[in-house]
Tab-separated table of C-alpha atoms in Angstrom:
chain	number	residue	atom	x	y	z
A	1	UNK	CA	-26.408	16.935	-134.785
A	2	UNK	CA	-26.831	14.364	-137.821
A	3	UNK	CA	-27.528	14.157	-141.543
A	4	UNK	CA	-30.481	13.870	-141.967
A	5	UNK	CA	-32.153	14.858	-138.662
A	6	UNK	CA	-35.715	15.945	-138.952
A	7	UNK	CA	-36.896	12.335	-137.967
A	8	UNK	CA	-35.514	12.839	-134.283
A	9	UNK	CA	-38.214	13.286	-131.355
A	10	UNK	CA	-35.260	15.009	-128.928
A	11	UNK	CA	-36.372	18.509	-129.223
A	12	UNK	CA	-39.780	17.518	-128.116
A	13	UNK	CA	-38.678	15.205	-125.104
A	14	UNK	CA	-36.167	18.086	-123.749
A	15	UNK	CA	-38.404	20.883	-125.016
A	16	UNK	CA	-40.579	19.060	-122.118
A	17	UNK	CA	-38.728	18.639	-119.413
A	18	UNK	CA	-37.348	22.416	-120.179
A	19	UNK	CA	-40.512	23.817	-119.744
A	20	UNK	CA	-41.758	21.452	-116.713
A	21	UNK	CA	-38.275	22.337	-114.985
A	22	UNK	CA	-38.935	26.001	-115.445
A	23	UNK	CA	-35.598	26.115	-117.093
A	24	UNK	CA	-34.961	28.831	-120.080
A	25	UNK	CA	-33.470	27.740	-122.900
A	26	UNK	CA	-34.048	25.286	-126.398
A	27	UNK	CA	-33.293	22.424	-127.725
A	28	UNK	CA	-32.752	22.523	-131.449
A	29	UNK	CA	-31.942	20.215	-134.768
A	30	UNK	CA	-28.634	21.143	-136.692
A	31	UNK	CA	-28.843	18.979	-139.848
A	32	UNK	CA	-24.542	18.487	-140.380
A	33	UNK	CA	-23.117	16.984	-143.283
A	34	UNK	CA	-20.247	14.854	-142.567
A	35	UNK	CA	-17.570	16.940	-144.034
A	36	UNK	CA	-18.423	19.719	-141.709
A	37	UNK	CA	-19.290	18.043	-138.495
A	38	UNK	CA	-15.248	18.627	-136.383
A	39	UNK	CA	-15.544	21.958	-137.162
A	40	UNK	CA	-19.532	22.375	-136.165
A	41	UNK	CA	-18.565	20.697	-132.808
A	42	UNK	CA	-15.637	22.600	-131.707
A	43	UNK	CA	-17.264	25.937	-132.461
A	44	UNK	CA	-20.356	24.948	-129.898
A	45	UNK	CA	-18.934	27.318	-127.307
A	46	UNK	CA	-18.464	29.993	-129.205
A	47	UNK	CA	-22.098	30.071	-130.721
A	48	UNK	CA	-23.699	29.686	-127.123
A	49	UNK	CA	-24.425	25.673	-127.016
A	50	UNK	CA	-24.319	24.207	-123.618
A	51	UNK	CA	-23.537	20.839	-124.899
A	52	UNK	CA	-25.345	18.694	-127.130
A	53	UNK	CA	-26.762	15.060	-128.513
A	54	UNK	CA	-25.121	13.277	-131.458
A	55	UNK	CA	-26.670	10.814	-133.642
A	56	UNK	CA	-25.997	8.777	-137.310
A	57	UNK	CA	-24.048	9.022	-139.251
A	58	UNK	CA	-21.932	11.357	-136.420
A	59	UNK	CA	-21.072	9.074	-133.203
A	60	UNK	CA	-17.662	7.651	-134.267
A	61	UNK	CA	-16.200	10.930	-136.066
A	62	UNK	CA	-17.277	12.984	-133.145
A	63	UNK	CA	-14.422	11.080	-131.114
A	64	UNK	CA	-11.845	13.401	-132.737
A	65	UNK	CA	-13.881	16.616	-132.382
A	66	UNK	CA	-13.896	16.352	-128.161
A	67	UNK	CA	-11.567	17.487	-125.330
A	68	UNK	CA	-11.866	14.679	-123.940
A	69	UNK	CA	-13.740	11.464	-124.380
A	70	UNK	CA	-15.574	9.963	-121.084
A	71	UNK	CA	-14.023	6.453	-120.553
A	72	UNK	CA	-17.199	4.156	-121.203
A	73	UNK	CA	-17.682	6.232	-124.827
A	74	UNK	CA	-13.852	5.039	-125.593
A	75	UNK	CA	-14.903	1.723	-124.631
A	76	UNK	CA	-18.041	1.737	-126.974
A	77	UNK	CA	-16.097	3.240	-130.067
A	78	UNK	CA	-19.284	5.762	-130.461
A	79	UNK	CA	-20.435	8.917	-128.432
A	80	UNK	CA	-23.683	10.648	-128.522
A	81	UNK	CA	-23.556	13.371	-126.211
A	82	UNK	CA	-21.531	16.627	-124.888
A	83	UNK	CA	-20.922	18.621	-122.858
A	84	UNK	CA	-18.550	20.739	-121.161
A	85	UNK	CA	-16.331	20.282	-118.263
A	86	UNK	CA	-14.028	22.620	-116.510
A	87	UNK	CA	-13.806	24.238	-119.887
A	88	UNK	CA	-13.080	20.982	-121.699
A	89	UNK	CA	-15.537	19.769	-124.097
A	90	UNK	CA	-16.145	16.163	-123.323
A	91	UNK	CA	-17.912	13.459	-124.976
A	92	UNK	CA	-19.881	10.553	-123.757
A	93	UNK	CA	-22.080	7.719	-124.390
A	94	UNK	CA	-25.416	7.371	-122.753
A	95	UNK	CA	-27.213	4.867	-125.174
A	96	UNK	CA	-25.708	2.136	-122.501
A	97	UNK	CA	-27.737	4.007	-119.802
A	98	UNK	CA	-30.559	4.386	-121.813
A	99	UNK	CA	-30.728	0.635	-122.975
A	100	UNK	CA	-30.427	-0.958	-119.960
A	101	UNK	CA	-32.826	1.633	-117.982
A	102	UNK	CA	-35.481	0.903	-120.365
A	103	UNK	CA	-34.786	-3.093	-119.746
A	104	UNK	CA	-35.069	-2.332	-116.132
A	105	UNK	CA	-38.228	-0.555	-116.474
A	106	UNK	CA	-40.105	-2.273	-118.443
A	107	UNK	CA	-38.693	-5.844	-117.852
A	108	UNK	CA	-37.767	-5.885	-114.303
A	109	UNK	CA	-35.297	-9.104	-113.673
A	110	UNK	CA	-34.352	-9.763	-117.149
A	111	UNK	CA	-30.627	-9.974	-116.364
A	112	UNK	CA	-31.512	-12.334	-113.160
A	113	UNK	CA	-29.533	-15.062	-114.858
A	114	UNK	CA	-27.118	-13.454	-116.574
A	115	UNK	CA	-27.563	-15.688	-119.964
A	116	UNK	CA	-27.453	-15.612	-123.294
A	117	UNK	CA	-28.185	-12.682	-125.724
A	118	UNK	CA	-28.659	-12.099	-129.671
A	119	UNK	CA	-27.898	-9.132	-131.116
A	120	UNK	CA	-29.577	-8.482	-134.524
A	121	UNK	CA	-27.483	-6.343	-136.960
A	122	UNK	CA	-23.778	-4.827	-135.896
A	123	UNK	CA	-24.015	-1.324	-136.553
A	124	UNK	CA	-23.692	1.492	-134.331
A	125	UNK	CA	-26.609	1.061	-131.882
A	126	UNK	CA	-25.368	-2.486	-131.666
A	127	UNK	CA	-22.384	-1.287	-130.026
A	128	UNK	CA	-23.850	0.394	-126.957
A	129	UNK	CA	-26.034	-2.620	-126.472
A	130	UNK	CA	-23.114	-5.475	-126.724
A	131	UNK	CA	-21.509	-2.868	-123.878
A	132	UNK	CA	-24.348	-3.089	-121.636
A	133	UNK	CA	-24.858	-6.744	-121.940
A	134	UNK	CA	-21.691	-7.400	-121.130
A	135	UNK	CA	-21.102	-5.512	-118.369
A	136	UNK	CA	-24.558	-7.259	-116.763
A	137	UNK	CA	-22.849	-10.759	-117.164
A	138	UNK	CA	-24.175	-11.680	-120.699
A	139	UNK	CA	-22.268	-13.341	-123.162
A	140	UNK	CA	-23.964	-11.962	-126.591
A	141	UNK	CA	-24.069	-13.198	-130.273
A	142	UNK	CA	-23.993	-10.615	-132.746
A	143	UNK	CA	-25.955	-12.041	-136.145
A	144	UNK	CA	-25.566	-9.774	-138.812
A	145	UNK	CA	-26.430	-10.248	-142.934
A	146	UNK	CA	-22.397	-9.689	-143.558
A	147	UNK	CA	-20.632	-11.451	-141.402
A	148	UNK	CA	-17.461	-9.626	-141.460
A	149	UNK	CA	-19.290	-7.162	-139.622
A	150	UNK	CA	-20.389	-9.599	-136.849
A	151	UNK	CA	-16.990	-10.641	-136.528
A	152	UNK	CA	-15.536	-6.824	-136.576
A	153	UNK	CA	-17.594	-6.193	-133.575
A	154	UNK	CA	-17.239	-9.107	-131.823
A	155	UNK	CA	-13.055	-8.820	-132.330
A	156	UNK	CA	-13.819	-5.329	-130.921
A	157	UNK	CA	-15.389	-6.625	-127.510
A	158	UNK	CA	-13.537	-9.662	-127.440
A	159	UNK	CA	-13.994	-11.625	-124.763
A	160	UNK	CA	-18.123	-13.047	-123.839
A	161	UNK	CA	-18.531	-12.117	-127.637
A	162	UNK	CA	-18.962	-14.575	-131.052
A	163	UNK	CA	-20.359	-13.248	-134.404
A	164	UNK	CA	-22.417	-15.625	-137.193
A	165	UNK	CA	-24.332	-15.250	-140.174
A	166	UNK	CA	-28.222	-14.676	-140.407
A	167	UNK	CA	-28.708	-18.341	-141.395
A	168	UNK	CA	-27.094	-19.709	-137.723
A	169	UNK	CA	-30.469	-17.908	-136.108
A	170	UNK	CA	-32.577	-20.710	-136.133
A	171	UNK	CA	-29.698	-22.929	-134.231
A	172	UNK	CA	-29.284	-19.909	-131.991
A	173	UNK	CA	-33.185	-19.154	-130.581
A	174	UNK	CA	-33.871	-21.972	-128.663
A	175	UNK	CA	-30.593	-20.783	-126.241
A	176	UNK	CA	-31.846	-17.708	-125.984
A	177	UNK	CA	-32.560	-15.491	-122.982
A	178	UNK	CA	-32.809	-12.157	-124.631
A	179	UNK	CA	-33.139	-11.320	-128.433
A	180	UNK	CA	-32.135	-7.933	-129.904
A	181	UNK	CA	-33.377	-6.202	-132.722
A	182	UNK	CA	-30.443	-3.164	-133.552
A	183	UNK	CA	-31.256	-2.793	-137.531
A	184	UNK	CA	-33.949	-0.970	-138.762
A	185	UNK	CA	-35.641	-3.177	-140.324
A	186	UNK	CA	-39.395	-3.237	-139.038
A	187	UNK	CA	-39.229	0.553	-138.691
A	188	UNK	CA	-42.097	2.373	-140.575
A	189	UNK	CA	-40.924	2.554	-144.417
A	190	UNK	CA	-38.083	-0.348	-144.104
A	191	UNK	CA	-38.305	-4.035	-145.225
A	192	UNK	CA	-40.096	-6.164	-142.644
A	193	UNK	CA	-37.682	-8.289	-139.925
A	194	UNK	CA	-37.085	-11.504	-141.975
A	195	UNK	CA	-37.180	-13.981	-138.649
A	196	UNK	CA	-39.601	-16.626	-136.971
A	197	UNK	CA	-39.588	-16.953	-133.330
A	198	UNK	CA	-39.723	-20.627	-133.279
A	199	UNK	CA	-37.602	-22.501	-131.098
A	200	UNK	CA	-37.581	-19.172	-129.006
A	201	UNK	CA	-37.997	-19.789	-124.898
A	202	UNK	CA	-41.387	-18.350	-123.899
A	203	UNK	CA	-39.605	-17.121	-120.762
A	204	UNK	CA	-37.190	-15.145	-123.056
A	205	UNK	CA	-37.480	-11.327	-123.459
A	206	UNK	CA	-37.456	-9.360	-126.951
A	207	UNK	CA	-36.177	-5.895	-127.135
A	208	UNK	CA	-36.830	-3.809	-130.299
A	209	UNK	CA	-34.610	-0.551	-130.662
A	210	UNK	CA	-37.198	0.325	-133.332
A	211	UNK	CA	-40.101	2.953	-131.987
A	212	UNK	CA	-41.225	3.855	-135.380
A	213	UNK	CA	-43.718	2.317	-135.439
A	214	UNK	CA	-43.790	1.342	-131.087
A	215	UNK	CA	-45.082	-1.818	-132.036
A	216	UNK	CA	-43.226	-3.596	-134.566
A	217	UNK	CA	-43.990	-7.139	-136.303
A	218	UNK	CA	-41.199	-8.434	-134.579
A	219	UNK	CA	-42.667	-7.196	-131.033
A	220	UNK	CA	-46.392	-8.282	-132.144
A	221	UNK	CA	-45.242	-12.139	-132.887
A	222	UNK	CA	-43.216	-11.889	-129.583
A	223	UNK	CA	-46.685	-10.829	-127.675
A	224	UNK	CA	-48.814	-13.356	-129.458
A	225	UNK	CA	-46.888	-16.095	-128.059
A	226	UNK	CA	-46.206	-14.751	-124.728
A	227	UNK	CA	-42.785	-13.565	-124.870
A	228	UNK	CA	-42.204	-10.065	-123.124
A	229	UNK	CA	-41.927	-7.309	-125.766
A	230	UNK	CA	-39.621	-4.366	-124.863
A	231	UNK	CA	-40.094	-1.493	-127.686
A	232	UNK	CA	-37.257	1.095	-128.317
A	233	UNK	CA	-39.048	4.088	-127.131
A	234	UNK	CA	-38.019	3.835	-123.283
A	235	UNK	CA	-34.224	3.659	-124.479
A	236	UNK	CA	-34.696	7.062	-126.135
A	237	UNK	CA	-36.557	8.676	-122.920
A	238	UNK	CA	-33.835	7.531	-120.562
A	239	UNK	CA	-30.729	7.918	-122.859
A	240	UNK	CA	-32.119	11.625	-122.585
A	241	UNK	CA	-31.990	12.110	-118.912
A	242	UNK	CA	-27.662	11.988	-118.234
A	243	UNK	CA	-27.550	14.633	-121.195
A	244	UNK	CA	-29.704	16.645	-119.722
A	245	UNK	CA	-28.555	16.880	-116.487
A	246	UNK	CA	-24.770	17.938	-117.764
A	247	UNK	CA	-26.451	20.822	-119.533
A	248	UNK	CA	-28.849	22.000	-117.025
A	249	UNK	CA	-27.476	20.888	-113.759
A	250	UNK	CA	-31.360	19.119	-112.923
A	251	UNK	CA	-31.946	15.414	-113.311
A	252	UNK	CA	-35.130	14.980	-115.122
A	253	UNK	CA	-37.558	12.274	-114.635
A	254	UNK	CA	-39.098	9.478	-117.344
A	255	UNK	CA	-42.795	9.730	-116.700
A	256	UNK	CA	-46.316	8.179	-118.086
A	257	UNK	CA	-46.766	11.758	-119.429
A	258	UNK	CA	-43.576	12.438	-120.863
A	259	UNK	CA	-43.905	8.643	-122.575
A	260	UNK	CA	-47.695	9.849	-123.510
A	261	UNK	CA	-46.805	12.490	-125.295
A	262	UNK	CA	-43.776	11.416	-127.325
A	263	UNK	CA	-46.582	8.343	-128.359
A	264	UNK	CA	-48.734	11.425	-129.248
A	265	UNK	CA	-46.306	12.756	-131.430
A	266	UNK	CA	-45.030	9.498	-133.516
A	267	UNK	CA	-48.611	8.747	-134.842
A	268	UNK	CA	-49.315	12.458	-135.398
């Protein structure tokens, strides 16, 4: 469910593990304008929905459309997924899951010293990330073009959280452990990421929730000067499996062929 939705690669990565688990049933796009989306989510029972996925400009407004709201989503202030529960229908957050999954994957001990993040943008993927970092021990700076919205978040998460303007980057960098990238700028048909990585630790590690394209300017220049590049694509696979698994009752699995042919698919 979103407005618009076409854009989203979900139907093909559950549409996958559907037909490798032998499992009947579909994944589908329902393209909800925001007026209509309470009353789209409480009728999912009644037109045969198991659950479902949630995405812009949806997450926040689906709080009031749920049962019940899982405890880490209430945290977050967003959900993106339901399901139902002992007839409730419940809502939940697994963008933290998927973030920190992908990290894990792809970047094995990047939270070994628990350091020092930057969060580019404060929107609502930020939020799920600032969760995750905090609850592996980082303290995070959210830099965002309008401060106020920095400072929002960071009021929201409080403690192990301070907001500043794009022009603090520079100062910022050279304590950096992990850098962030949460806007969409650098995605395929957006303004470029206005940033230099100078002053930037070559032991840090850059995460880009942009997979459109997988390899974005901001992950090239990381690469070229031997920073490890984490692109968003493994934080959609693996915020896919919980989901999943509430509907269907079978944990899927992230795999080089399930990655292979999403990559397929963006550059068809």
């Amino acid at each position: 469910m979103g407005h618009p939705v076409r854009h989203s690669r979900s139907p093909k990565l559950h549409g996958h593990w559907l037909r490798v688990l032998g499992i009947a049933g579909e994944y589908t796009l329902a393209d909800v304008r925001p007026d209509d989306v309470a009353a789209f989510i409480r009728a999912l029972g009644a037109n045969g929905y198991a659950g479902g996925n949630v995405t812009v400009p949806h997450k926040v407004a689906a709080l009031g459309a749920v049962d019940r709201v899982e405890p880490e989503a209430a945290a977050i202030g967003a959900l993106n997924t339901l399901w139902f529960e002992d007839g409730q229908l419940v809502g939940g957050n697994t963008d933290v899951y998927g973030f920190l999954a992908s990290l894990d994957q792809d970047a094995p001990g990047w939270d070994a010293r628990h350091g020092r993040a930057v969060v580019l943008g404060a929107g609502g993927a930020a939020r799920a990330i600032v969760y995750g970092l905090l609850r592996r021990g980082f303290s995070v700076t959210i830099v965002n073009r309008t401060v106020e919205k920095a400072e929002a978040l960071a009021g929201y998460f409080g403690r192990g959280t301070m907001a500043a303007g794009w022009s603090a980057l520079p100062a910022l960098l050279p304590g950096c452990d992990l850098l962030i990238n949460t806007t969409s700028l650098g995605m395929t048909g957006s303004p470029p990421l206005p940033i230099a990585l100078d002053g930037l630790p070559r032991d840090a590690t850059v995460f880009d929730a942009v997979y459109v394209p997988l390899e974005t300017p901001l992950l090239a220049a990381a690469r070229a000067r031997g920073n490890r590049a984490v692109d968003g694509l493994g934080m959609l696979l693996h915020q896919g499996v919980p989901g999943f698994e509430r509907w269907f009752g079978v944990r899927p699995a992230v795999t080089p062929e399930l990655r292979a042919l999403i990559e397929a698919d963006l550059i068809s």
